[in-house]
Amino acid sequence: MVKKDTWVRIHSVILKAEERTAKLPEDTKHVDFEMWVKGSLKEDAEIGDEVTVITATGREEKGTLVEANPYYTHSYGKFVPEIIEIDKQLREIMQFGGEN
């Protein structure tokens, strides 16, 4: 059970693939237009229930409850060796004012 006022993430389909405009690129027009929103749960619910949330900006949104207490899991990607060389060059430029 996820309690009322818990920070959650919901999902909903805004437009089914067949409802989207034909002017989209091929790889885009064959998928649903989806929305994921975070907000405070208005009522107690279970994962998978249709719920309403209040977003940080005060909007009310409805969708399927997919996660309680969501957190960021993104990264800046895998290690790129060239970045080390760029860092060295930038530090040298900053130290000497770029006058070589």
JSON list of C-alpha atoms in Angstrom, two decimals:
[
{"chain": "A", "resi": 1, "resn": "MET", "atom": "CA", "xyz": [0.00, 0.00, 0.00]},
{"chain": "A", "resi": 2, "resn": "VAL", "atom": "CA", "xyz": [1.30, 3.44, -0.98]},
{"chain": "A", "resi": 3, "resn": "LYS", "atom": "CA", "xyz": [-0.05, 6.08, 1.37]},
{"chain": "A", "resi": 4, "resn": "LYS", "atom": "CA", "xyz": [-1.70, 9.38, 0.46]},
{"chain": "A", "resi": 5, "resn": "ASP", "atom": "CA", "xyz": [0.78, 12.28, 0.02]},
{"chain": "A", "resi": 6, "resn": "THR", "atom": "CA", "xyz": [3.67, 9.94, -0.91]},
{"chain": "A", "resi": 7, "resn": "TRP", "atom": "CA", "xyz": [5.86, 11.27, -3.76]},
{"chain": "A", "resi": 8, "resn": "VAL", "atom": "CA", "xyz": [5.20, 8.91, -6.69]},
{"chain": "A", "resi": 9, "resn": "ARG", "atom": "CA", "xyz": [5.63, 8.49, -10.43]},
{"chain": "A", "resi": 10, "resn": "ILE", "atom": "CA", "xyz": [2.69, 7.77, -12.74]},
{"chain": "A", "resi": 11, "resn": "HIS", "atom": "CA", "xyz": [2.42, 6.79, -16.41]},
{"chain": "A", "resi": 12, "resn": "SER", "atom": "CA", "xyz": [-0.25, 7.44, -19.00]},
{"chain": "A", "resi": 13, "resn": "VAL", "atom": "CA", "xyz": [-0.71, 7.19, -22.75]},
{"chain": "A", "resi": 14, "resn": "ILE", "atom": "CA", "xyz": [-1.61, 10.58, -24.20]},
{"chain": "A", "resi": 15, "resn": "LEU", "atom": "CA", "xyz": [-2.12, 9.36, -27.79]},
{"chain": "A", "resi": 16, "resn": "LYS", "atom": "CA", "xyz": [-2.19, 5.82, -29.15]},
{"chain": "A", "resi": 17, "resn": "ALA", "atom": "CA", "xyz": [0.11, 5.23, -32.14]},
{"chain": "A", "resi": 18, "resn": "GLU", "atom": "CA", "xyz": [-2.85, 5.15, -34.54]},
{"chain": "A", "resi": 19, "resn": "GLU", "atom": "CA", "xyz": [-4.07, 8.54, -33.23]},
{"chain": "A", "resi": 20, "resn": "ARG", "atom": "CA", "xyz": [-0.79, 10.34, -33.95]},
{"chain": "A", "resi": 21, "resn": "THR", "atom": "CA", "xyz": [-0.20, 12.50, -37.01]},
{"chain": "A", "resi": 22, "resn": "ALA", "atom": "CA", "xyz": [1.17, 10.84, -40.15]},
{"chain": "A", "resi": 23, "resn": "LYS", "atom": "CA", "xyz": [3.78, 13.61, -40.47]},
{"chain": "A", "resi": 24, "resn": "LEU", "atom": "CA", "xyz": [6.06, 12.01, -37.87]},
{"chain": "A", "resi": 25, "resn": "PRO", "atom": "CA", "xyz": [9.25, 10.09, -38.71]},
{"chain": "A", "resi": 26, "resn": "GLU", "atom": "CA", "xyz": [8.64, 6.39, -39.37]},
{"chain": "A", "resi": 27, "resn": "ASP", "atom": "CA", "xyz": [10.26, 5.18, -36.13]},
{"chain": "A", "resi": 28, "resn": "THR", "atom": "CA", "xyz": [8.17, 7.64, -34.09]},
{"chain": "A", "resi": 29, "resn": "LYS", "atom": "CA", "xyz": [4.70, 7.34, -35.59]},
{"chain": "A", "resi": 30, "resn": "HIS", "atom": "CA", "xyz": [4.39, 3.65, -34.71]},
{"chain": "A", "resi": 31, "resn": "VAL", "atom": "CA", "xyz": [4.69, 4.15, -30.94]},
{"chain": "A", "resi": 32, "resn": "ASP", "atom": "CA", "xyz": [2.31, 5.62, -28.38]},
{"chain": "A", "resi": 33, "resn": "PHE", "atom": "CA", "xyz": [2.88, 9.15, -27.10]},
{"chain": "A", "resi": 34, "resn": "GLU", "atom": "CA", "xyz": [3.44, 8.56, -23.38]},
{"chain": "A", "resi": 35, "resn": "MET", "atom": "CA", "xyz": [3.78, 10.67, -20.25]},
{"chain": "A", "resi": 36, "resn": "TRP", "atom": "CA", "xyz": [5.51, 10.01, -16.94]},
{"chain": "A", "resi": 37, "resn": "VAL", "atom": "CA", "xyz": [4.81, 12.48, -14.14]},
{"chain": "A", "resi": 38, "resn": "LYS", "atom": "CA", "xyz": [5.91, 12.77, -10.52]},
{"chain": "A", "resi": 39, "resn": "GLY", "atom": "CA", "xyz": [3.69, 14.16, -7.79]},
{"chain": "A", "resi": 40, "resn": "SER", "atom": "CA", "xyz": [2.02, 13.65, -4.43]},
{"chain": "A", "resi": 41, "resn": "LEU", "atom": "CA", "xyz": [-0.54, 10.85, -4.32]},
{"chain": "A", "resi": 42, "resn": "LYS", "atom": "CA", "xyz": [-4.08, 12.09, -3.56]},
{"chain": "A", "resi": 43, "resn": "GLU", "atom": "CA", "xyz": [-5.35, 8.80, -2.09]},
{"chain": "A", "resi": 44, "resn": "ASP", "atom": "CA", "xyz": [-3.88, 5.53, -0.77]},
{"chain": "A", "resi": 45, "resn": "ALA", "atom": "CA", "xyz": [-3.25, 3.13, -3.66]},
{"chain": "A", "resi": 46, "resn": "GLU", "atom": "CA", "xyz": [-1.38, 0.06, -4.89]},
{"chain": "A", "resi": 47, "resn": "ILE", "atom": "CA", "xyz": [1.21, -0.05, -7.67]},
{"chain": "A", "resi": 48, "resn": "GLY", "atom": "CA", "xyz": [-0.75, -0.53, -10.91]},
{"chain": "A", "resi": 49, "resn": "ASP", "atom": "CA", "xyz": [-3.82, 1.38, -9.73]},
{"chain": "A", "resi": 50, "resn": "GLU", "atom": "CA", "xyz": [-5.21, 4.35, -11.68]},
{"chain": "A", "resi": 51, "resn": "VAL", "atom": "CA", "xyz": [-4.49, 7.37, -9.47]},
{"chain": "A", "resi": 52, "resn": "THR", "atom": "CA", "xyz": [-4.40, 11.15, -9.33]},
{"chain": "A", "resi": 53, "resn": "VAL", "atom": "CA", "xyz": [-1.35, 13.14, -8.23]},
{"chain": "A", "resi": 54, "resn": "ILE", "atom": "CA", "xyz": [-0.64, 16.79, -7.51]},
{"chain": "A", "resi": 55, "resn": "THR", "atom": "CA", "xyz": [2.58, 17.86, -9.24]},
{"chain": "A", "resi": 56, "resn": "ALA", "atom": "CA", "xyz": [5.18, 20.24, -7.78]},
{"chain": "A", "resi": 57, "resn": "THR", "atom": "CA", "xyz": [3.57, 23.03, -9.83]},
{"chain": "A", "resi": 58, "resn": "GLY", "atom": "CA", "xyz": [0.08, 22.26, -8.49]},
{"chain": "A", "resi": 59, "resn": "ARG", "atom": "CA", "xyz": [-1.30, 20.48, -11.58]},
{"chain": "A", "resi": 60, "resn": "GLU", "atom": "CA", "xyz": [-3.56, 17.46, -11.17]},
{"chain": "A", "resi": 61, "resn": "GLU", "atom": "CA", "xyz": [-2.59, 14.52, -13.38]},
{"chain": "A", "resi": 62, "resn": "LYS", "atom": "CA", "xyz": [-4.07, 11.02, -13.68]},
{"chain": "A", "resi": 63, "resn": "GLY", "atom": "CA", "xyz": [-2.30, 7.82, -14.63]},
{"chain": "A", "resi": 64, "resn": "THR", "atom": "CA", "xyz": [-1.14, 4.38, -13.57]},
{"chain": "A", "resi": 65, "resn": "LEU", "atom": "CA", "xyz": [0.92, 4.31, -10.37]},
{"chain": "A", "resi": 66, "resn": "VAL", "atom": "CA", "xyz": [4.32, 2.85, -11.29]},
{"chain": "A", "resi": 67, "resn": "GLU", "atom": "CA", "xyz": [6.68, 3.82, -8.46]},
{"chain": "A", "resi": 68, "resn": "ALA", "atom": "CA", "xyz": [6.73, 5.22, -4.94]},
{"chain": "A", "resi": 69, "resn": "ASN", "atom": "CA", "xyz": [9.51, 7.56, -3.82]},
{"chain": "A", "resi": 70, "resn": "PRO", "atom": "CA", "xyz": [11.19, 7.74, -7.27]},
{"chain": "A", "resi": 71, "resn": "TYR", "atom": "CA", "xyz": [14.79, 8.88, -7.50]},
{"chain": "A", "resi": 72, "resn": "TYR", "atom": "CA", "xyz": [17.16, 9.84, -10.28]},
{"chain": "A", "resi": 73, "resn": "THR", "atom": "CA", "xyz": [19.21, 7.03, -11.80]},
{"chain": "A", "resi": 74, "resn": "HIS", "atom": "CA", "xyz": [20.78, 8.84, -14.75]},
{"chain": "A", "resi": 75, "resn": "SER", "atom": "CA", "xyz": [24.50, 9.16, -15.35]},
{"chain": "A", "resi": 76, "resn": "TYR", "atom": "CA", "xyz": [26.75, 11.11, -17.67]},
{"chain": "A", "resi": 77, "resn": "GLY", "atom": "CA", "xyz": [27.62, 8.00, -19.64]},
{"chain": "A", "resi": 78, "resn": "LYS", "atom": "CA", "xyz": [30.59, 5.67, -19.74]},
{"chain": "A", "resi": 79, "resn": "PHE", "atom": "CA", "xyz": [34.21, 6.72, -19.34]},
{"chain": "A", "resi": 80, "resn": "VAL", "atom": "CA", "xyz": [35.63, 8.47, -22.41]},
{"chain": "A", "resi": 81, "resn": "PRO", "atom": "CA", "xyz": [39.47, 8.61, -22.42]},
{"chain": "A", "resi": 82, "resn": "GLU", "atom": "CA", "xyz": [39.50, 11.71, -24.62]},
{"chain": "A", "resi": 83, "resn": "ILE", "atom": "CA", "xyz": [37.91, 13.67, -21.79]},
{"chain": "A", "resi": 84, "resn": "ILE", "atom": "CA", "xyz": [41.11, 13.27, -19.74]},
{"chain": "A", "resi": 85, "resn": "GLU", "atom": "CA", "xyz": [43.14, 14.84, -22.58]},
{"chain": "A", "resi": 86, "resn": "ILE", "atom": "CA", "xyz": [40.62, 17.67, -22.95]},
{"chain": "A", "resi": 87, "resn": "ASP", "atom": "CA", "xyz": [40.82, 18.27, -19.19]},
{"chain": "A", "resi": 88, "resn": "LYS", "atom": "CA", "xyz": [44.63, 18.49, -19.34]},
{"chain": "A", "resi": 89, "resn": "GLN", "atom": "CA", "xyz": [44.48, 20.92, -22.28]},
{"chain": "A", "resi": 90, "resn": "LEU", "atom": "CA", "xyz": [41.90, 23.14, -20.60]},
{"chain": "A", "resi": 91, "resn": "ARG", "atom": "CA", "xyz": [43.86, 23.26, -17.35]},
{"chain": "A", "resi": 92, "resn": "GLU", "atom": "CA", "xyz": [46.97, 24.27, -19.26]},
{"chain": "A", "resi": 93, "resn": "ILE", "atom": "CA", "xyz": [45.09, 26.98, -21.17]},
{"chain": "A", "resi": 94, "resn": "MET", "atom": "CA", "xyz": [43.53, 28.31, -17.95]},
{"chain": "A", "resi": 95, "resn": "GLN", "atom": "CA", "xyz": [46.87, 28.30, -16.12]},
{"chain": "A", "resi": 96, "resn": "PHE", "atom": "CA", "xyz": [48.82, 30.08, -18.84]},
{"chain": "A", "resi": 97, "resn": "GLY", "atom": "CA", "xyz": [46.02, 32.13, -20.37]},
{"chain": "A", "resi": 98, "resn": "GLY", "atom": "CA", "xyz": [46.20, 30.20, -23.62]},
{"chain": "A", "resi": 99, "resn": "GLU", "atom": "CA", "xyz": [49.43, 31.86, -24.69]},
{"chain": "A", "resi": 100, "resn": "ASN", "atom": "CA", "xyz": [51.67, 29.11, -26.02]}
]
